[in-house]
mmCIF file of C-alpha atoms in Angstrom:
data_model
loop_
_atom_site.group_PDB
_atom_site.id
_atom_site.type_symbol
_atom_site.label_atom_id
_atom_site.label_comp_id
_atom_site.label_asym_id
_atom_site.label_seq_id
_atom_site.Cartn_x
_atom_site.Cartn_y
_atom_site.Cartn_z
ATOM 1 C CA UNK S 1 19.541 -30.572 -41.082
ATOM 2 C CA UNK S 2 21.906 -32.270 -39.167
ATOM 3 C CA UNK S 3 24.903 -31.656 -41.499
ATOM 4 C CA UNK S 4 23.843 -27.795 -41.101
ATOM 5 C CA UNK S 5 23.959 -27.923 -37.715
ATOM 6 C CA UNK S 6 27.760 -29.436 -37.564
ATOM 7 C CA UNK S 7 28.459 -26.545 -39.493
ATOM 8 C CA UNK S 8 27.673 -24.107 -36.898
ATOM 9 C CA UNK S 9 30.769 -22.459 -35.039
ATOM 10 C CA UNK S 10 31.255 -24.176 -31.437
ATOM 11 C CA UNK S 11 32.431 -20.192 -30.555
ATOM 12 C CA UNK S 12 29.229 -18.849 -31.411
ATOM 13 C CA UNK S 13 27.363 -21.308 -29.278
ATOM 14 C CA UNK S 14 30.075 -20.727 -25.986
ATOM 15 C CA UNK S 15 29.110 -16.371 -26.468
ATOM 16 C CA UNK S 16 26.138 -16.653 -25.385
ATOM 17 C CA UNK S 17 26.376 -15.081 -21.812
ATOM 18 C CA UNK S 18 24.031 -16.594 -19.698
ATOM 19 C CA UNK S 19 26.187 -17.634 -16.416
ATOM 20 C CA UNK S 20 25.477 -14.290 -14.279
ATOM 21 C CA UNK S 21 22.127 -15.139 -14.995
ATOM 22 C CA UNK S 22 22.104 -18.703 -14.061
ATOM 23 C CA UNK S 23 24.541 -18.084 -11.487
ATOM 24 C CA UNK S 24 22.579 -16.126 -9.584
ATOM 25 C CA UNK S 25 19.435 -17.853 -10.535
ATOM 26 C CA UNK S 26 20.822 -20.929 -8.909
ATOM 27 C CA UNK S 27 21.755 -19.087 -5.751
ATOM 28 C CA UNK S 28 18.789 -18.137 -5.219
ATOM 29 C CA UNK S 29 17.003 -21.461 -5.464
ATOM 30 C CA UNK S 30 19.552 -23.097 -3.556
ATOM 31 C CA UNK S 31 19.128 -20.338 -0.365
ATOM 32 C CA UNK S 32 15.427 -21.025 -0.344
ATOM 33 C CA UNK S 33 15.404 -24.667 -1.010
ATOM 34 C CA UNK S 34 18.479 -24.830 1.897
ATOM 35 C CA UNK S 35 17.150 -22.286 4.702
ATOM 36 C CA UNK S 36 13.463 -22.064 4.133
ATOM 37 C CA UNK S 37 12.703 -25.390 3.230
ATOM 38 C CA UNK S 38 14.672 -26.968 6.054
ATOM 39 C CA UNK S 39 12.740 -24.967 7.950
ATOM 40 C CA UNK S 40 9.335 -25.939 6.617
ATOM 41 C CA UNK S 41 10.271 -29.432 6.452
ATOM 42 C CA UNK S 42 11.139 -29.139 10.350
ATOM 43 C CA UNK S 43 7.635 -27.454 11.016
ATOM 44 C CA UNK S 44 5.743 -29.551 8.388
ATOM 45 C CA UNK S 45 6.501 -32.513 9.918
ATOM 46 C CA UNK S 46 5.545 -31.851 13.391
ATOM 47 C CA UNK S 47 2.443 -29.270 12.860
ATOM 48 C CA UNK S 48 0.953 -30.053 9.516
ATOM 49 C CA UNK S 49 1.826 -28.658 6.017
ATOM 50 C CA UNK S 50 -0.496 -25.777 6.494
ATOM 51 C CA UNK S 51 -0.173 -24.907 9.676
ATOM 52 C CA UNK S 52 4.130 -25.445 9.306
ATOM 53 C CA UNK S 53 4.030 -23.248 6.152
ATOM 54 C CA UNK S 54 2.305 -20.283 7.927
ATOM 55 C CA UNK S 55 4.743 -20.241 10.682
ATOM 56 C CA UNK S 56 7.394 -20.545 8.445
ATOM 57 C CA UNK S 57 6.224 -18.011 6.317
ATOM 58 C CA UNK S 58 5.802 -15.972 9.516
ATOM 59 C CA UNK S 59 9.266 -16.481 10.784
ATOM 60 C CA UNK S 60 10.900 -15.862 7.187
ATOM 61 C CA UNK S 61 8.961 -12.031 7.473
ATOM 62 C CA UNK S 62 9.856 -11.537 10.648
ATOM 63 C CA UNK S 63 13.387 -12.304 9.840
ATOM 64 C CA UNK S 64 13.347 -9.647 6.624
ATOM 65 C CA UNK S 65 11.869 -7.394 9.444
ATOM 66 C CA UNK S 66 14.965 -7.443 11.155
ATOM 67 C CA UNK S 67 17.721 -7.410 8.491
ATOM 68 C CA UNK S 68 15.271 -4.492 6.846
ATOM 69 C CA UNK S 69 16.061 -2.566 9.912
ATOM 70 C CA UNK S 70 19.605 -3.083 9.831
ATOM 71 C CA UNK S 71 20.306 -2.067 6.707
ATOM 72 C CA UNK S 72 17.993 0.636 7.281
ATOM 73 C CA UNK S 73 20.202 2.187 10.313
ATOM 74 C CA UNK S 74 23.130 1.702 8.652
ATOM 75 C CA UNK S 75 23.136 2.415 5.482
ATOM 76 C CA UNK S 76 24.145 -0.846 3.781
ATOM 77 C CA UNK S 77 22.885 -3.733 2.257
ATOM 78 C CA UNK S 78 19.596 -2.782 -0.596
ATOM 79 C CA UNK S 79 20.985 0.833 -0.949
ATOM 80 C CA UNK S 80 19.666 3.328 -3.465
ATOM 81 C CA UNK S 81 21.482 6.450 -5.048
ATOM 82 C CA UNK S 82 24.467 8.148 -3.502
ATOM 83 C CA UNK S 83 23.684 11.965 -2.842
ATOM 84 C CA UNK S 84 25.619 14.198 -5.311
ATOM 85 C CA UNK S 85 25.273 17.399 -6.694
ATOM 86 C CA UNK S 86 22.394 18.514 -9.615
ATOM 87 C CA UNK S 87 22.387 21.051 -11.777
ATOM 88 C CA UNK S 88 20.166 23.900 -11.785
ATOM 89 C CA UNK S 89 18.275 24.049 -14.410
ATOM 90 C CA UNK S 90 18.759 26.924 -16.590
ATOM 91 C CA UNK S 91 21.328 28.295 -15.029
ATOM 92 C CA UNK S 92 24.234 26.043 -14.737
ATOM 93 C CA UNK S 93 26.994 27.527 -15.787
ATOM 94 C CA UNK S 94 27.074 31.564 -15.454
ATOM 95 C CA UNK S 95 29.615 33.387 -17.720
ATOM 96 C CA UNK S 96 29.908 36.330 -15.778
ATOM 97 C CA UNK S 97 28.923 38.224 -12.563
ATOM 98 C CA UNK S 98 25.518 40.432 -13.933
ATOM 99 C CA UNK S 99 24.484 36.722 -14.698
ATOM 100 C CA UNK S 100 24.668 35.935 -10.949
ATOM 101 C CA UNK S 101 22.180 38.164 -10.131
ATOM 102 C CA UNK S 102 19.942 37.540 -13.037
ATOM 103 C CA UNK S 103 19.954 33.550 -12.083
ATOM 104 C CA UNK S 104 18.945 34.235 -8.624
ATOM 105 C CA UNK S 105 22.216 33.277 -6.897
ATOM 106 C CA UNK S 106 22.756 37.109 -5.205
ATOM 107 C CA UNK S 107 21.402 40.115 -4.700
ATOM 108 C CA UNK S 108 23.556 43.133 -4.505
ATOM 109 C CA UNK S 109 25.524 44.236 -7.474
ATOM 110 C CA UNK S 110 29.315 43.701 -7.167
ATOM 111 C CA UNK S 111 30.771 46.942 -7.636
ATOM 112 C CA UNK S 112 33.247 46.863 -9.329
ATOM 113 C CA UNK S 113 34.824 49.032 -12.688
ATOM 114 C CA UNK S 114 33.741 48.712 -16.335
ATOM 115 C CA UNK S 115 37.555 47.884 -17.269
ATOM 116 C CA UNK S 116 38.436 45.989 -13.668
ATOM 117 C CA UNK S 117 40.415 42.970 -14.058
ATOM 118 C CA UNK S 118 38.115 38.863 -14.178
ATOM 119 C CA UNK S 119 40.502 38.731 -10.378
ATOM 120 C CA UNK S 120 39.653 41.815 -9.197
ATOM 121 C CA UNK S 121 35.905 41.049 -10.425
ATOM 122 C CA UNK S 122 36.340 37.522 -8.867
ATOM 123 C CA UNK S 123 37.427 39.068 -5.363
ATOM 124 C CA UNK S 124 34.065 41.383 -5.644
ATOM 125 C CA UNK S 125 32.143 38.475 -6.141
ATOM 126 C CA UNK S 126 33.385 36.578 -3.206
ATOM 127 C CA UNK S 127 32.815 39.636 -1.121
ATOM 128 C CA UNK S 128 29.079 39.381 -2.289
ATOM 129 C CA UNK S 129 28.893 36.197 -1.383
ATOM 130 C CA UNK S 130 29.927 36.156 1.695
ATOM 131 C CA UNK S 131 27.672 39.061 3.046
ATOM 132 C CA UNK S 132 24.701 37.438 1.878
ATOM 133 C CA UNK S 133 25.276 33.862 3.366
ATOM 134 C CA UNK S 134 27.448 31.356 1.469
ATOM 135 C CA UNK S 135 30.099 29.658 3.076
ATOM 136 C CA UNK S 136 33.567 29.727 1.335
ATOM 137 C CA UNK S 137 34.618 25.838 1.362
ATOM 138 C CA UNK S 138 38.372 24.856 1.812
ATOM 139 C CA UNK S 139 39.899 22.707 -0.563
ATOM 140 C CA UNK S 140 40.823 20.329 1.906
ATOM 141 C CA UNK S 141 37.194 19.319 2.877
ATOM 142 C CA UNK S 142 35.662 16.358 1.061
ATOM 143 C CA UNK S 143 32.625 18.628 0.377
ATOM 144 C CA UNK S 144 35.027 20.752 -2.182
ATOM 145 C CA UNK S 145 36.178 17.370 -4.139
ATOM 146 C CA UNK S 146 32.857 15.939 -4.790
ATOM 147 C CA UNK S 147 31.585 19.423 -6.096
ATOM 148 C CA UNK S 148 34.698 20.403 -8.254
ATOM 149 C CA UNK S 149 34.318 17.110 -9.783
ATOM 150 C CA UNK S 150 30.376 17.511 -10.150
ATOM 151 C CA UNK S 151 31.016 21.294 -11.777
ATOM 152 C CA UNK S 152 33.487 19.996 -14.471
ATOM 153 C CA UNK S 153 31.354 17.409 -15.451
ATOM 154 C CA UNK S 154 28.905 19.631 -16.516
ATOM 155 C CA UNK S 155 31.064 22.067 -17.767
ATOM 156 C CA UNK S 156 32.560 20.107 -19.989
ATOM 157 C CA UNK S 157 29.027 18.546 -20.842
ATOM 158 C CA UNK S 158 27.774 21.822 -21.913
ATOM 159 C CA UNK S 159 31.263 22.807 -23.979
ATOM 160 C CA UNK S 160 32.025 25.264 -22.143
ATOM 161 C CA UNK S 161 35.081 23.904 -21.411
ATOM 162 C CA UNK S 162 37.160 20.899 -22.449
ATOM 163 C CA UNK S 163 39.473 18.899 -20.437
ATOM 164 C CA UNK S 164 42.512 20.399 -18.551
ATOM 165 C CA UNK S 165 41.056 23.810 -19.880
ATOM 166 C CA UNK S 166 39.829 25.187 -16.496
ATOM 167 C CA UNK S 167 40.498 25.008 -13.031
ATOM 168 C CA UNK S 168 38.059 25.219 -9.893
ATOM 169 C CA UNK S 169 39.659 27.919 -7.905
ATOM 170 C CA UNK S 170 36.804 28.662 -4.744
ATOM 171 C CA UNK S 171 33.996 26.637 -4.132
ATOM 172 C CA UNK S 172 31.047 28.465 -1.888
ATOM 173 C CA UNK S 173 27.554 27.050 -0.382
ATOM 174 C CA UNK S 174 24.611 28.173 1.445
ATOM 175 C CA UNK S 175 21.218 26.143 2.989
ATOM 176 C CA UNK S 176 21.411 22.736 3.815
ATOM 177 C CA UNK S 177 19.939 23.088 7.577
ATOM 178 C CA UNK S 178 17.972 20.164 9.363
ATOM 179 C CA UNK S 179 15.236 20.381 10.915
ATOM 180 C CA UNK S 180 13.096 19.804 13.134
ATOM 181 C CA UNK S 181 16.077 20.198 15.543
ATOM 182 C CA UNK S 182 15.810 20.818 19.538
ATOM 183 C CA UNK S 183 20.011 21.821 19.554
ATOM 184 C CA UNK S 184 23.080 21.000 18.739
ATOM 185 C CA UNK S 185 23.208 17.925 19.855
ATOM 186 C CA UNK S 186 19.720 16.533 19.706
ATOM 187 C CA UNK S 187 19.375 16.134 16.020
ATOM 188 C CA UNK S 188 18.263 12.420 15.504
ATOM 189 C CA UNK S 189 14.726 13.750 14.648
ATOM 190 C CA UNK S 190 15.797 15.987 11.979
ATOM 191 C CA UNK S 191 14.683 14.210 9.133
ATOM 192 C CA UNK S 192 14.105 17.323 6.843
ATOM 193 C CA UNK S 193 17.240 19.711 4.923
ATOM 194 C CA UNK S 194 16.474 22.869 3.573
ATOM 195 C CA UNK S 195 17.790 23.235 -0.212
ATOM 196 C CA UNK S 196 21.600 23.094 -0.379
ATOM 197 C CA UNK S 197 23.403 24.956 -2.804
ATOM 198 C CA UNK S 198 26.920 24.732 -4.600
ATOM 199 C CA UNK S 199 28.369 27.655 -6.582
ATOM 200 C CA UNK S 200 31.944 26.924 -8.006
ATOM 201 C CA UNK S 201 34.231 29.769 -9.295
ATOM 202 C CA UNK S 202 36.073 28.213 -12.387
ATOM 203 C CA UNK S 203 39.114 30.604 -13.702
ATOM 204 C CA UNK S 204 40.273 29.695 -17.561
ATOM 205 C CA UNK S 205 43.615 27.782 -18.280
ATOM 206 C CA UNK S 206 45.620 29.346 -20.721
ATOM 207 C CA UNK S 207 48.092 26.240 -22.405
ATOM 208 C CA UNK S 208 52.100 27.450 -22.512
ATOM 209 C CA UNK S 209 53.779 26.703 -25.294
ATOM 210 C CA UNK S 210 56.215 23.536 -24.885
ATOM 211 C CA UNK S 211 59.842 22.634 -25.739
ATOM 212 C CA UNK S 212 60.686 19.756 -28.018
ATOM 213 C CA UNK S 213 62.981 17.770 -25.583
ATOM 214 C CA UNK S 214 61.496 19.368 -22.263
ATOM 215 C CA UNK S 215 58.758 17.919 -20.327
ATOM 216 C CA UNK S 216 55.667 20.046 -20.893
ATOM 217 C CA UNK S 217 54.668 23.434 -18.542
ATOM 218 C CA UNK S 218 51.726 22.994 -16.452
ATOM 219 C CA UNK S 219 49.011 25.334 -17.798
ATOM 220 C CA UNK S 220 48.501 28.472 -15.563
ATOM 221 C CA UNK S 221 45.173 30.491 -15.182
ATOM 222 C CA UNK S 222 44.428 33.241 -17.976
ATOM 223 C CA UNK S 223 44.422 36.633 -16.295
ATOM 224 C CA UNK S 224 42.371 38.243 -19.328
ATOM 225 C CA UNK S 225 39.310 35.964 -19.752
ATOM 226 C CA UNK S 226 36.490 36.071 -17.193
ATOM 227 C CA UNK S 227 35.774 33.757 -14.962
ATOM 228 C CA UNK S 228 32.963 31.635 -14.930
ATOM 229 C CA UNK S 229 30.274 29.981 -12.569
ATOM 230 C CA UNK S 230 28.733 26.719 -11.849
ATOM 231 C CA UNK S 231 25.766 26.911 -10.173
ATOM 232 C CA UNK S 232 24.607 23.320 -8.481
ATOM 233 C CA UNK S 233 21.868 22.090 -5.918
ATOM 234 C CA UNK S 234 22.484 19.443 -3.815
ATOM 235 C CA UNK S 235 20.290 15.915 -4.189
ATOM 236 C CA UNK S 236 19.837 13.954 -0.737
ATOM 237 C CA UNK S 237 19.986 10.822 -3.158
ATOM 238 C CA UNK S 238 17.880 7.736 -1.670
ATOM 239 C CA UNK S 239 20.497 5.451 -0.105
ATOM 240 C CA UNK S 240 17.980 3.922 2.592
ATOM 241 C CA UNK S 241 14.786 4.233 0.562
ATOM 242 C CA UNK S 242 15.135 0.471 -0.871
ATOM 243 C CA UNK S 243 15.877 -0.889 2.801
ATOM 244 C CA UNK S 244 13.143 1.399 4.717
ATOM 245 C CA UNK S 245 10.837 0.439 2.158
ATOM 246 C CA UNK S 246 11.756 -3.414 2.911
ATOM 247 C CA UNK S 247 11.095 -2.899 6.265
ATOM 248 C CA UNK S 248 7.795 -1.484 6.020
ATOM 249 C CA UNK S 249 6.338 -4.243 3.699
ATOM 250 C CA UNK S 250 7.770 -6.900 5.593
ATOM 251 C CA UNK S 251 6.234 -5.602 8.956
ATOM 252 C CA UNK S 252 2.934 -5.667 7.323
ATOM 253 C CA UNK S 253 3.194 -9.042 6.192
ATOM 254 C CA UNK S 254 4.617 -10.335 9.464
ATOM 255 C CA UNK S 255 1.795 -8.399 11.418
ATOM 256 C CA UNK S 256 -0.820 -10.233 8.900
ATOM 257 C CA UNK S 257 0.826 -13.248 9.285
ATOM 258 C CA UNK S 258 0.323 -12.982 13.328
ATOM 259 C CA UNK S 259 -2.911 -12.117 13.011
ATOM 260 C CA UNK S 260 -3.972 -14.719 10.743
ATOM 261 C CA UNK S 261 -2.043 -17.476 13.291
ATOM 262 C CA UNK S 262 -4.068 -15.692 16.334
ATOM 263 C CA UNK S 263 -6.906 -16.194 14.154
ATOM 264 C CA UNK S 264 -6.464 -19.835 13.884
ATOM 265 C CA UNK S 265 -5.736 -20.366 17.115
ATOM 266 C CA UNK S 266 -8.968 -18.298 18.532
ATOM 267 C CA UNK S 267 -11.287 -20.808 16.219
ATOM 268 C CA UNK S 268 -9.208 -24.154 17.479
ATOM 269 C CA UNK S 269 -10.245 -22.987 21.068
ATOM 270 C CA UNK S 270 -13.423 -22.310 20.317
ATOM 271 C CA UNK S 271 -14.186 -25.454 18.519
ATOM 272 C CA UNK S 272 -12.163 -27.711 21.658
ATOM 273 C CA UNK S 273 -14.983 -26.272 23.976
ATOM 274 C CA UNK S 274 -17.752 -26.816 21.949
ATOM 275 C CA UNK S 275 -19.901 -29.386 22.588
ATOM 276 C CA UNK S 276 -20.098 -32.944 21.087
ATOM 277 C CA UNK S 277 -22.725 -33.413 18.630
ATOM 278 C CA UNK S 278 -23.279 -37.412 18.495
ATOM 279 C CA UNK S 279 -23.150 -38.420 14.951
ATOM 280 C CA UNK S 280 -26.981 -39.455 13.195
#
């Protein structure tokens, strides 16, 4: 048994990767053992083990309390998901503009020619949109980014497209509002948004032919194929739900806690003024 053992690669026993795990196993035991059980050795010795381990206890939740705010009002610390944009389902991507108004996204028909040209078509659309709501976003916002990049994810998810075959060429959205909110600048209360929505114009690439010895031709947009439609909803995501939710269970503990040491400290006094009972 031995001799099998010796045969046994030193590299195979070195891959297992268990350091992250011990690493951060050890941190935590060494934060506890450092911070909360100075603490309650402090306490212990001058109240009683019991007595020290409840107020210790108490302190530690009041502490979370805090910290459970903080990251709560700013955003940092036990975060949750990022908002981004979500697809709608069934009706992602839109081929053409009768499909606009058969997902829901407008109303009015664009009018336009049987034989019109996917620009002209395009420039019918956007009128559409804009008389029924959406807001045309400039590329220059962050808002346009962080949607483009959302829309060609999908797109290329769904093979519609593949990469460097498309280009996002307007970007329009509508909803969004907060509410409860008294105006303009009294907001803090608004905790709810209406249902934001993202619909991205994407206009076809069409690849130039390149020159052996010439650096290549950037692609330019097809003027004959239609343009297409990606039709997103925005998700709120749940950045502060981990740290709100912190917050809440720690108050409840600390508020037991309290309780439990106003408790104690009711039934001392009452004992103190009872009477003496002699003993036999």
């Amino acid at each position: 048994m031995l001799a099998t053992l010796a045969t046994v690669p030193a590299n195979a026993v070195l891959a297992v990767s268990w350091e992250p795990e011990l690493r951060g196993l050890l941190t935590v035991i060494i934060a506890v053992v450092a911070l909360c059980g100075s603490v309650y050795l402090l306490l212990g010795t001058n109240v009683g083990a019991r007595l020290g381990f409840l107020v210790a206890l108490t302190g530690l939740a009041g502490w979370m309390v805090l910290m459970g705010m903080l990251w709560w009002i700013y955003g940092i610390g036990l975060i949750g998901e990022d908002p981004s944009w979500r697809q709608v389902e069934g009706r992602t991507v839109i081929q053409d503009s009768d499909s606009l108004r058969q997902a829901g996204v407008i109303e009015a028909r664009p009018q336009v020619d049987a034989d019109a040209d996917p620009l002209t078509e395009a420039i019918a659309v956007r009128a559409v949109l804009i008389d029924e709501g959406w807001r045309q976003v400039s590329e220059s916002d962050a808002e346009f980014g962080q949607a483009a990049t959302a829309a060609g994810n999908y797109l290329q998810e769904t093979g519609a497209f593949g990469p460097g075959e498309f280009r996002v060429t307007d970007m329009y959205e509508i909803g969004g509002e907060r509410r409860p909110k008294i105006n303009e600048s009294i907001d803090f209360l608004a905790f709810w948004h209406a249902p934001k929505f993202a619909l991205a114009e994407v206009a076809p690439l069409e690849q130039l032919r390149t020159e052996p010895g010439r650096a290549p031709v950037p692609a330019e947009i097809d003027t004959e194929r239609q343009r297409q439609y990606v039709y997103m909803v925005r998700d709120q995501g749940s950045r502060r739900v981990p740290s709100a939710m912190l917050t809440i269970g720690s108050t409840i503990v600390f508020l037991s806690l309290c309780w439990m040491l106003h408790r104690r400290d009711r039934i001392v006094e009452e004992n103190r003024r009872a009477e003496l009972v002699p003993a036999g």
